[in-house]
Amino acid sequence: MMIQSVLVTGGAGFLGSHLCDELVAQGNDVLCLDNYFTGSKRNIWHLMDCKNFELIRHDIVQPIFLEVDQIYNLACPASPVHYQYNPVKTVKTSVMGAINMLGLAKRVKARIMQASTSEVYGNPLEHPQKETYWGNVNPIGLRSCYDEGKRVAETLMMDYYRQNKVDVKVVRIFNTYGPRMAVSDGRVVSNFIVQALRNDPITVFGDGGQTRSFCYVSDMIDGWIRMMGRENFVGPVNLGNPKEFSIKMLAELIIEVTESKSEIVYKQLPEDDPVQRRPDISLAKEKLNWEPKVGLKQGLEKTIEYFRQVI
Ligand code: NAD
Ligand code: UDP
């Protein structure tokens, strides 16, 4: 494999830090860029002494000039709690961030991969979701800053590709979990694990009948690296684990694996919370020869081990 100079925006976040680990291990020159909104230096502390790792404190809403071969554009808060904290900033991060990174990619002729999301499908009326589905997104709701921001980021990727021949890649990431999610992240897997380990009530929103499909972090990173290495394939491509679970099932499984005394309590369902979500991953199988290897129980065990150490 050829050694590359790689920029990872959002590299100090949960997924970004795992990607940096892999890219550094492969011997690439890695530039990790982050403004530490939801990420943390702790996630990449162990890489600081590596000669092929560099850290840049920067906000991608502002342009930046660097010489790189590849860009993974991950910068954006991913948890509803955090992306709704300052929704205008979330839109700016997705939209102006994508424009800035695409401008950079165009100038230095870098390949760029955009971290898009299953949220572009909104509350999907097609199940499971294929890449051809256009989605069912509320343009004016509380989740719109994230959903529509990511949709515009996809639009920009495709327009820079058609108009400027920028070498773009788009992956649509479905719910992914694992070690280094922040204790206060607010997404369901980390919330339930933290609550279970503290024997606090497990907060299921709604009746817990809504479904999600949970992908372990190592499988996701493997998919990204395959996508970045693939010629003549722009995407968008779904990456996620096609096994579907209700949120109530997830709560029960986490209670079982942690041997917790926690009880389940039911809270109000947030606005526009998607009812069901499961990726159709035929395209990823065909184009990337990719499918997830880590099952939910196994992935939860590793994640729980991590959270036991940090709380
Ligand atoms: P995360 O919140 O842990 O990581 C996001 C990182 O981006 C953080 O380090 C944060 O500080 C940084 N960031 C935010 N705004 C920034 C800005 N303006 N400038 C520079 N850095 C900024 O979340 P994650 O789960 O690691 O998500 C990474 C990417 O993957 C995001 O783009 C997210 O939308 C996407 N994604 C994740 C999931 C998932 O389930 N984990 C699902 C779909 C999409
Ligand atoms: N959820 C929950 N309790 C929590 C956090 C989330 O029941 O403490 C639910 C949430 O309402 C949603 C699902 O879990 O139905 C996944 O939520 P998350 O925020 O992890 O991701 P997203 O909704 O973006 O898929």
CSV table of C-alpha atoms and ligand atoms in Angstrom, one decimal:
chain,number,residue,atom,x,y,z
A,1,MET,CA,0.0,0.0,0.0
A,2,MET,CA,1.3,3.4,-0.9
A,3,ILE,CA,2.0,5.8,2.0
A,4,GLN,CA,-0.2,8.8,1.8
A,5,SER,CA,-0.6,12.1,3.5
A,6,VAL,CA,-4.1,12.0,5.1
A,7,LEU,CA,-6.2,14.7,6.7
A,8,VAL,CA,-8.9,13.5,9.1
A,9,THR,CA,-11.3,16.2,10.1
A,10,GLY,CA,-13.1,15.4,13.4
A,11,GLY,CA,-10.1,13.1,14.1
A,12,ALA,CA,-10.3,13.6,17.9
A,13,GLY,CA,-13.8,12.3,18.0
A,14,PHE,CA,-15.1,8.7,18.6
A,15,LEU,CA,-14.9,7.4,15.0
A,16,GLY,CA,-12.1,9.7,13.9
A,17,SER,CA,-9.7,8.6,16.6
A,18,HIS,CA,-10.1,4.9,15.5
A,19,LEU,CA,-9.5,5.9,11.9
A,20,CYS,CA,-6.3,7.8,13.0
A,21,ASP,CA,-5.1,4.6,14.8
A,22,GLU,CA,-5.5,2.6,11.6
A,23,LEU,CA,-4.0,5.1,9.3
A,24,VAL,CA,-1.0,5.7,11.6
A,25,ALA,CA,-0.5,1.9,11.9
A,26,GLN,CA,-0.4,1.6,8.1
A,27,GLY,CA,2.4,4.1,8.1
A,28,ASN,CA,0.6,7.1,6.6
A,29,ASP,CA,1.3,10.7,7.5
A,30,VAL,CA,-1.8,11.6,9.5
A,31,LEU,CA,-3.0,15.1,10.1
A,32,CYS,CA,-5.8,15.1,12.7
A,33,LEU,CA,-7.9,18.3,12.7
A,34,ASP,CA,-10.4,19.0,15.4
A,35,ASN,CA,-12.0,21.9,17.3
A,36,TYR,CA,-12.7,19.6,20.3
A,37,PHE,CA,-16.4,20.4,20.4
A,38,THR,CA,-17.3,16.8,21.1
A,39,GLY,CA,-13.9,15.2,20.6
A,40,SER,CA,-11.1,15.1,23.1
A,41,LYS,CA,-7.3,15.0,23.1
A,42,ARG,CA,-7.7,11.9,25.3
A,43,ASN,CA,-8.9,10.0,22.3
A,44,ILE,CA,-5.7,10.5,20.5
A,45,TRP,CA,-3.2,11.0,23.4
A,46,HIS,CA,-1.6,7.6,22.7
A,47,LEU,CA,-0.7,8.8,19.1
A,48,MET,CA,1.0,12.0,20.1
A,49,ASP,CA,4.5,10.4,20.2
A,50,CYS,CA,4.2,8.9,16.7
A,51,LYS,CA,6.4,10.6,14.2
A,52,ASN,CA,3.7,10.2,11.5
A,53,PHE,CA,0.9,11.9,13.5
A,54,GLU,CA,0.2,15.6,13.8
A,55,LEU,CA,-2.6,17.5,15.5
A,56,ILE,CA,-4.2,20.7,14.3
A,57,ARG,CA,-6.7,22.7,16.4
A,58,HIS,CA,-9.0,24.2,13.8
A,59,ASP,CA,-12.7,24.8,13.0
A,60,ILE,CA,-13.6,23.6,9.5
A,61,VAL,CA,-16.1,26.4,9.1
A,62,GLN,CA,-12.9,28.4,8.4
A,63,PRO,CA,-10.8,27.6,5.3
A,64,ILE,CA,-7.4,25.9,5.8
A,65,PHE,CA,-4.5,25.4,3.4
A,66,LEU,CA,-2.7,22.1,3.6
A,67,GLU,CA,-0.9,19.7,1.3
A,68,VAL,CA,-2.5,16.2,1.5
A,69,ASP,CA,-3.4,13.2,-0.7
A,70,GLN,CA,-6.6,12.2,1.0
A,71,ILE,CA,-9.2,13.8,3.2
A,72,TYR,CA,-11.7,12.0,5.5
A,73,ASN,CA,-14.3,14.7,6.3
A,74,LEU,CA,-15.8,13.6,9.6
A,75,ALA,CA,-16.0,16.8,11.5
A,76,CYS,CA,-19.6,17.3,12.8
A,77,PRO,CA,-21.3,16.5,16.1
A,78,ALA,CA,-23.2,13.2,15.7
A,79,SER,CA,-25.3,12.9,18.8
A,80,PRO,CA,-28.7,14.6,18.7
A,81,VAL,CA,-28.0,16.2,22.1
A,82,HIS,CA,-24.8,17.8,20.7
A,83,TYR,CA,-26.0,18.7,17.2
A,84,GLN,CA,-29.1,20.4,18.6
A,85,TYR,CA,-27.1,22.4,21.2
A,86,ASN,CA,-26.2,24.9,18.5
A,87,PRO,CA,-28.1,24.0,15.4
A,88,VAL,CA,-27.0,26.9,13.3
A,89,LYS,CA,-23.4,25.9,13.9
A,90,THR,CA,-24.2,22.3,13.0
A,91,VAL,CA,-25.5,23.5,9.6
A,92,LYS,CA,-22.4,25.6,9.1
A,93,THR,CA,-20.1,22.8,10.0
A,94,SER,CA,-21.7,20.4,7.5
A,95,VAL,CA,-22.2,22.9,4.7
A,96,MET,CA,-19.3,25.4,5.0
A,97,GLY,CA,-17.0,22.5,6.3
A,98,ALA,CA,-17.8,20.5,3.1
A,99,ILE,CA,-17.2,23.6,0.9
A,100,ASN,CA,-13.9,24.3,2.6
A,101,MET,CA,-12.7,20.6,2.4
A,102,LEU,CA,-13.9,20.3,-1.2
A,103,GLY,CA,-12.1,23.5,-2.1
A,104,LEU,CA,-8.9,22.1,-0.5
A,105,ALA,CA,-9.4,18.7,-2.3
A,106,LYS,CA,-9.9,20.5,-5.6
A,107,ARG,CA,-6.7,22.7,-5.2
A,108,VAL,CA,-4.4,19.9,-4.1
A,109,LYS,CA,-6.1,17.1,-6.2
A,110,ALA,CA,-6.8,15.0,-3.1
A,111,ARG,CA,-9.4,12.2,-2.8
A,112,ILE,CA,-12.1,13.2,-0.3
A,113,MET,CA,-14.5,11.0,1.6
A,114,GLN,CA,-17.6,12.5,3.2
A,115,ALA,CA,-19.1,10.9,6.3
A,116,SER,CA,-22.8,11.1,5.5
A,117,THR,CA,-25.5,9.4,7.5
A,118,SER,CA,-28.5,7.1,7.5
A,119,GLU,CA,-30.3,10.3,8.7
A,120,VAL,CA,-30.5,11.4,5.0
A,121,TYR,CA,-33.3,8.8,4.8
A,122,GLY,CA,-35.1,10.6,7.7
A,123,ASN,CA,-38.1,8.5,9.0
A,124,PRO,CA,-37.8,6.0,6.2
A,125,LEU,CA,-40.9,4.7,4.4
A,126,GLU,CA,-38.7,2.1,2.5
A,127,HIS,CA,-37.4,-0.7,4.7
A,128,PRO,CA,-34.5,-1.7,4.7
A,129,GLN,CA,-33.0,1.4,3.1
A,130,LYS,CA,-31.2,1.2,-0.2
A,131,GLU,CA,-29.0,4.0,-1.6
A,132,THR,CA,-31.6,4.7,-4.3
A,133,TYR,CA,-34.2,5.8,-1.7
A,134,TRP,CA,-34.5,9.6,-1.5
A,135,GLY,CA,-35.7,9.7,2.1
A,136,ASN,CA,-38.4,11.2,4.2
A,137,VAL,CA,-36.9,14.1,6.0
A,138,ASN,CA,-38.6,16.9,7.8
A,139,PRO,CA,-36.8,20.1,6.6
A,140,ILE,CA,-37.9,22.3,9.5
A,141,GLY,CA,-37.7,20.1,12.6
A,142,LEU,CA,-35.2,19.7,15.5
A,143,ARG,CA,-33.2,17.1,13.6
A,144,SER,CA,-33.1,19.0,10.3
A,145,CYS,CA,-29.9,20.9,11.1
A,146,TYR,CA,-28.1,17.6,11.0
A,147,ASP,CA,-30.1,15.7,8.4
A,148,GLU,CA,-30.3,18.6,5.9
A,149,GLY,CA,-26.8,19.7,6.6
A,150,LYS,CA,-25.6,16.2,5.7
A,151,ARG,CA,-27.8,16.1,2.6
A,152,VAL,CA,-26.3,19.4,1.4
A,153,ALA,CA,-22.9,18.0,2.1
A,154,GLU,CA,-23.8,15.1,-0.2
A,155,THR,CA,-25.1,17.5,-2.9
A,156,LEU,CA,-21.8,19.5,-2.7
A,157,MET,CA,-19.8,16.3,-3.1
A,158,MET,CA,-21.7,15.3,-6.2
A,159,ASP,CA,-21.6,18.8,-7.7
A,160,TYR,CA,-17.8,19.2,-7.1
A,161,TYR,CA,-17.5,15.7,-8.7
A,162,ARG,CA,-19.5,16.6,-11.8
A,163,GLN,CA,-18.4,20.2,-12.1
A,164,ASN,CA,-14.8,20.1,-11.0
A,165,LYS,CA,-13.9,16.4,-11.3
A,166,VAL,CA,-13.0,16.3,-7.7
A,167,ASP,CA,-12.3,12.6,-6.6
A,168,VAL,CA,-15.1,12.3,-4.1
A,169,LYS,CA,-16.5,9.3,-2.1
A,170,VAL,CA,-19.7,9.3,0.0
A,171,VAL,CA,-20.5,6.8,2.7
A,172,ARG,CA,-23.8,6.7,4.6
A,173,ILE,CA,-23.0,5.6,8.1
A,174,PHE,CA,-25.6,3.8,10.2
A,175,ASN,CA,-25.5,3.8,14.0
A,176,THR,CA,-22.0,2.9,15.0
A,177,TYR,CA,-20.8,2.3,18.6
A,178,GLY,CA,-17.7,1.3,20.5
A,179,PRO,CA,-14.9,2.3,22.9
A,180,ARG,CA,-14.2,6.1,23.1
A,181,MET,CA,-17.7,7.2,22.8
A,182,ALA,CA,-17.9,10.0,25.3
A,183,VAL,CA,-19.6,9.2,28.6
A,184,SER,CA,-21.8,12.3,28.0
A,185,ASP,CA,-22.2,11.6,24.3
A,186,GLY,CA,-26.0,11.1,24.7
A,187,ARG,CA,-26.5,8.4,22.0
A,188,VAL,CA,-28.3,5.3,23.0
A,189,VAL,CA,-25.5,2.7,23.3
A,190,SER,CA,-23.2,4.8,25.5
A,191,ASN,CA,-26.2,6.2,27.6
A,192,PHE,CA,-27.5,2.7,28.3
A,193,ILE,CA,-24.1,1.3,29.2
A,194,VAL,CA,-23.2,4.2,31.5
A,195,GLN,CA,-26.6,3.9,33.2
A,196,ALA,CA,-26.3,0.1,33.5
A,197,LEU,CA,-22.8,0.3,35.0
A,198,ARG,CA,-24.0,2.9,37.6
A,199,ASN,CA,-27.2,0.8,38.3
A,200,ASP,CA,-29.1,4.0,37.3
A,201,PRO,CA,-32.5,3.7,35.5
A,202,ILE,CA,-32.2,2.9,31.8
A,203,THR,CA,-33.9,5.7,29.9
A,204,VAL,CA,-35.9,4.2,27.0
A,205,PHE,CA,-37.5,6.9,24.9
A,206,GLY,CA,-41.1,6.1,23.7
A,207,ASP,CA,-42.1,2.5,24.1
A,208,GLY,CA,-38.8,1.2,22.9
A,209,GLY,CA,-40.3,-0.4,19.9
A,210,GLN,CA,-38.4,1.8,17.4
A,211,THR,CA,-35.5,0.0,15.8
A,212,ARG,CA,-31.9,0.7,14.9
A,213,SER,CA,-29.0,-1.4,13.5
A,214,PHE,CA,-25.8,-1.2,15.4
A,215,CYS,CA,-22.4,-1.5,13.8
A,216,TYR,CA,-19.2,-2.0,15.8
A,217,VAL,CA,-16.5,0.6,15.2
A,218,SER,CA,-13.8,-1.7,13.7
A,219,ASP,CA,-16.2,-2.9,11.0
A,220,MET,CA,-17.0,0.7,10.1
A,221,ILE,CA,-13.3,1.8,9.9
A,222,ASP,CA,-12.6,-1.2,7.6
A,223,GLY,CA,-15.4,-0.1,5.3
A,224,TRP,CA,-14.1,3.4,5.1
A,225,ILE,CA,-10.5,2.3,4.2
A,226,ARG,CA,-11.9,0.0,1.5
A,227,MET,CA,-14.0,2.8,0.1
A,228,MET,CA,-11.0,5.2,0.1
A,229,GLY,CA,-8.9,2.6,-1.7
A,230,ARG,CA,-11.6,1.8,-4.3
A,231,GLU,CA,-11.2,3.3,-7.8
A,232,ASN,CA,-14.1,4.4,-10.0
A,233,PHE,CA,-16.7,4.3,-7.3
A,234,VAL,CA,-18.2,7.5,-5.9
A,235,GLY,CA,-21.1,6.1,-3.9
A,236,PRO,CA,-23.1,7.0,-1.9
A,237,VAL,CA,-22.8,3.6,-0.2
A,238,ASN,CA,-24.5,2.4,2.9
A,239,LEU,CA,-22.2,1.1,5.7
A,240,GLY,CA,-23.8,-0.4,8.7
A,241,ASN,CA,-24.8,-3.7,10.3
A,242,PRO,CA,-28.0,-5.1,8.8
A,243,LYS,CA,-29.1,-6.8,12.0
A,244,GLU,CA,-32.0,-4.8,13.4
A,245,PHE,CA,-32.9,-4.5,17.1
A,246,SER,CA,-35.6,-2.6,19.0
A,247,ILE,CA,-34.3,-0.1,21.6
A,248,LYS,CA,-36.0,-2.2,24.3
A,249,MET,CA,-34.1,-5.3,23.2
A,250,LEU,CA,-30.9,-3.2,23.3
A,251,ALA,CA,-31.7,-2.1,26.9
A,252,GLU,CA,-32.4,-5.7,28.0
A,253,LEU,CA,-29.2,-7.0,26.3
A,254,ILE,CA,-27.0,-4.3,28.0
A,255,ILE,CA,-28.6,-5.1,31.4
A,256,GLU,CA,-27.8,-8.8,30.8
A,257,VAL,CA,-24.2,-8.3,29.7
A,258,THR,CA,-23.4,-5.8,32.5
A,259,GLU,CA,-25.3,-7.9,35.1
A,260,SER,CA,-26.8,-4.6,36.2
A,261,LYS,CA,-29.5,-4.0,38.7
A,262,SER,CA,-30.9,-1.1,36.6
A,263,GLU,CA,-34.6,-0.9,35.8
A,264,ILE,CA,-36.0,0.4,32.5
A,265,VAL,CA,-37.9,3.7,32.7
A,266,TYR,CA,-39.8,5.1,29.8
A,267,LYS,CA,-39.4,8.8,28.8
A,268,GLN,CA,-41.0,10.9,26.1
A,269,LEU,CA,-39.9,10.1,22.5
A,270,PRO,CA,-38.0,13.0,21.0
A,271,GLU,CA,-39.5,14.9,18.0
A,272,ASP,CA,-39.1,13.2,14.6
A,273,ASP,CA,-37.4,10.1,16.1
A,274,PRO,CA,-37.2,7.6,13.2
A,275,VAL,CA,-39.4,4.5,13.8
A,276,GLN,CA,-37.2,2.0,12.0
A,277,ARG,CA,-33.8,1.9,10.4
A,278,ARG,CA,-31.8,-0.9,8.7
A,279,PRO,CA,-29.3,-0.7,5.9
A,280,ASP,CA,-29.4,-2.7,2.7
A,281,ILE,CA,-25.7,-3.4,2.3
A,282,SER,CA,-25.8,-5.2,-1.1
A,283,LEU,CA,-23.9,-2.4,-2.7
A,284,ALA,CA,-21.1,-2.4,-0.1
A,285,LYS,CA,-20.8,-6.1,-0.5
A,286,GLU,CA,-20.6,-5.9,-4.3
A,287,LYS,CA,-18.3,-2.9,-4.6
A,288,LEU,CA,-16.2,-3.1,-1.5
A,289,ASN,CA,-16.5,-6.8,-0.7
A,290,TRP,CA,-17.4,-5.5,2.8
A,291,GLU,CA,-19.7,-6.8,5.5
A,292,PRO,CA,-19.7,-6.4,9.3
A,293,LYS,CA,-18.0,-9.2,11.3
A,294,VAL,CA,-18.7,-8.2,14.9
A,295,GLY,CA,-22.1,-9.1,16.4
A,296,LEU,CA,-23.9,-6.9,18.8
A,297,LYS,CA,-23.2,-8.9,21.9
A,298,GLN,CA,-19.5,-9.2,21.2
A,299,GLY,CA,-19.2,-5.5,20.3
A,300,LEU,CA,-21.1,-4.5,23.5
A,301,GLU,CA,-18.8,-6.6,25.6
A,302,LYS,CA,-15.8,-4.7,24.3
A,303,THR,CA,-17.5,-1.4,24.7
A,304,ILE,CA,-18.6,-2.2,28.2
A,305,GLU,CA,-15.1,-3.1,29.1
A,306,TYR,CA,-14.0,0.3,28.0
A,307,PHE,CA,-16.7,2.1,29.9
A,308,ARG,CA,-15.8,0.1,33.1
A,309,GLN,CA,-12.4,1.7,32.9
A,310,VAL,CA,-13.5,5.3,32.4
A,311,ILE,CA,-16.3,5.6,34.9
B,1,NAD,P1,-18.1,12.6,17.5
B,1,NAD,O1,-19.0,13.7,18.0
B,1,NAD,O2,-17.4,11.8,18.5
B,1,NAD,O3,-17.0,13.2,16.5
B,1,NAD,C1,-17.1,14.4,15.8
B,1,NAD,C2,-15.8,15.1,15.8
B,1,NAD,O4,-15.9,16.3,15.0
B,1,NAD,C3,-15.4,15.6,17.2
B,1,NAD,O5,-14.1,15.3,17.5
B,1,NAD,C4,-15.7,17.1,17.2
B,1,NAD,O6,-14.9,17.8,18.1
B,1,NAD,C5,-15.4,17.4,15.8
B,1,NAD,N1,-16.0,18.7,15.2
B,1,NAD,C6,-17.3,19.0,15.3
B,1,NAD,N2,-17.5,20.2,14.7
B,1,NAD,C7,-16.3,20.6,14.2
B,1,NAD,C8,-15.8,21.8,13.5
B,1,NAD,N3,-16.7,22.7,13.2
B,1,NAD,N4,-14.5,21.8,13.2
B,1,NAD,C9,-13.6,20.8,13.5
B,1,NAD,N5,-14.0,19.7,14.2
B,1,NAD,C10,-15.3,19.6,14.6
B,1,NAD,O7,-19.0,11.7,16.5
B,1,NAD,P2,-18.6,10.4,15.7
B,1,NAD,O8,-19.6,9.4,16.0
B,1,NAD,O9,-17.2,10.1,15.8
B,1,NAD,O10,-19.0,10.9,14.2
B,1,NAD,C11,-18.0,11.2,13.2
B,1,NAD,C12,-18.7,11.5,11.9
B,1,NAD,O11,-19.4,10.3,11.4
B,1,NAD,C13,-19.6,12.6,11.9
B,1,NAD,O12,-19.6,13.4,10.7
B,1,NAD,C14,-21.0,12.0,12.0
B,1,NAD,O13,-22.0,12.8,11.5
B,1,NAD,C15,-20.8,10.7,11.2
B,1,NAD,N6,-21.7,9.7,11.6
B,1,NAD,C16,-21.5,8.9,12.7
B,1,NAD,C17,-22.5,8.0,13.1
B,1,NAD,C18,-22.3,7.1,14.3
B,1,NAD,O14,-23.2,6.3,14.6
B,1,NAD,N7,-21.3,7.2,15.1
B,1,NAD,C19,-23.6,7.7,12.2
B,1,NAD,C20,-23.7,8.5,11.1
B,1,NAD,C21,-22.8,9.4,10.8
B,2,UDP,N1,-32.7,6.6,22.9
B,2,UDP,C1,-33.3,6.1,24.1
B,2,UDP,N2,-32.7,6.4,25.2
B,2,UDP,C2,-31.5,7.2,25.3
B,2,UDP,C3,-31.0,7.7,24.1
B,2,UDP,C4,-31.6,7.3,22.9
B,2,UDP,O1,-34.3,5.4,24.1
B,2,UDP,O2,-31.1,7.5,26.4
B,2,UDP,C5,-33.4,6.2,21.6
B,2,UDP,C6,-33.7,7.3,20.6
B,2,UDP,O3,-34.9,7.9,20.9
B,2,UDP,C7,-33.6,6.6,19.3
B,2,UDP,C8,-32.6,5.5,19.5
B,2,UDP,O4,-32.5,5.3,20.9
B,2,UDP,O5,-34.9,6.0,19.0
B,2,UDP,C9,-31.2,5.9,18.9
B,2,UDP,O6,-30.9,7.1,19.4
B,2,UDP,P1,-29.5,7.8,19.1
B,2,UDP,O7,-29.5,9.2,19.7
B,2,UDP,O8,-28.4,6.9,19.6
B,2,UDP,O9,-29.3,7.8,17.5
B,2,UDP,P2,-30.3,8.2,16.3
B,2,UDP,O10,-31.7,8.5,16.8
B,2,UDP,O11,-29.7,9.4,15.7
B,2,UDP,O12,-30.3,7.0,15.5
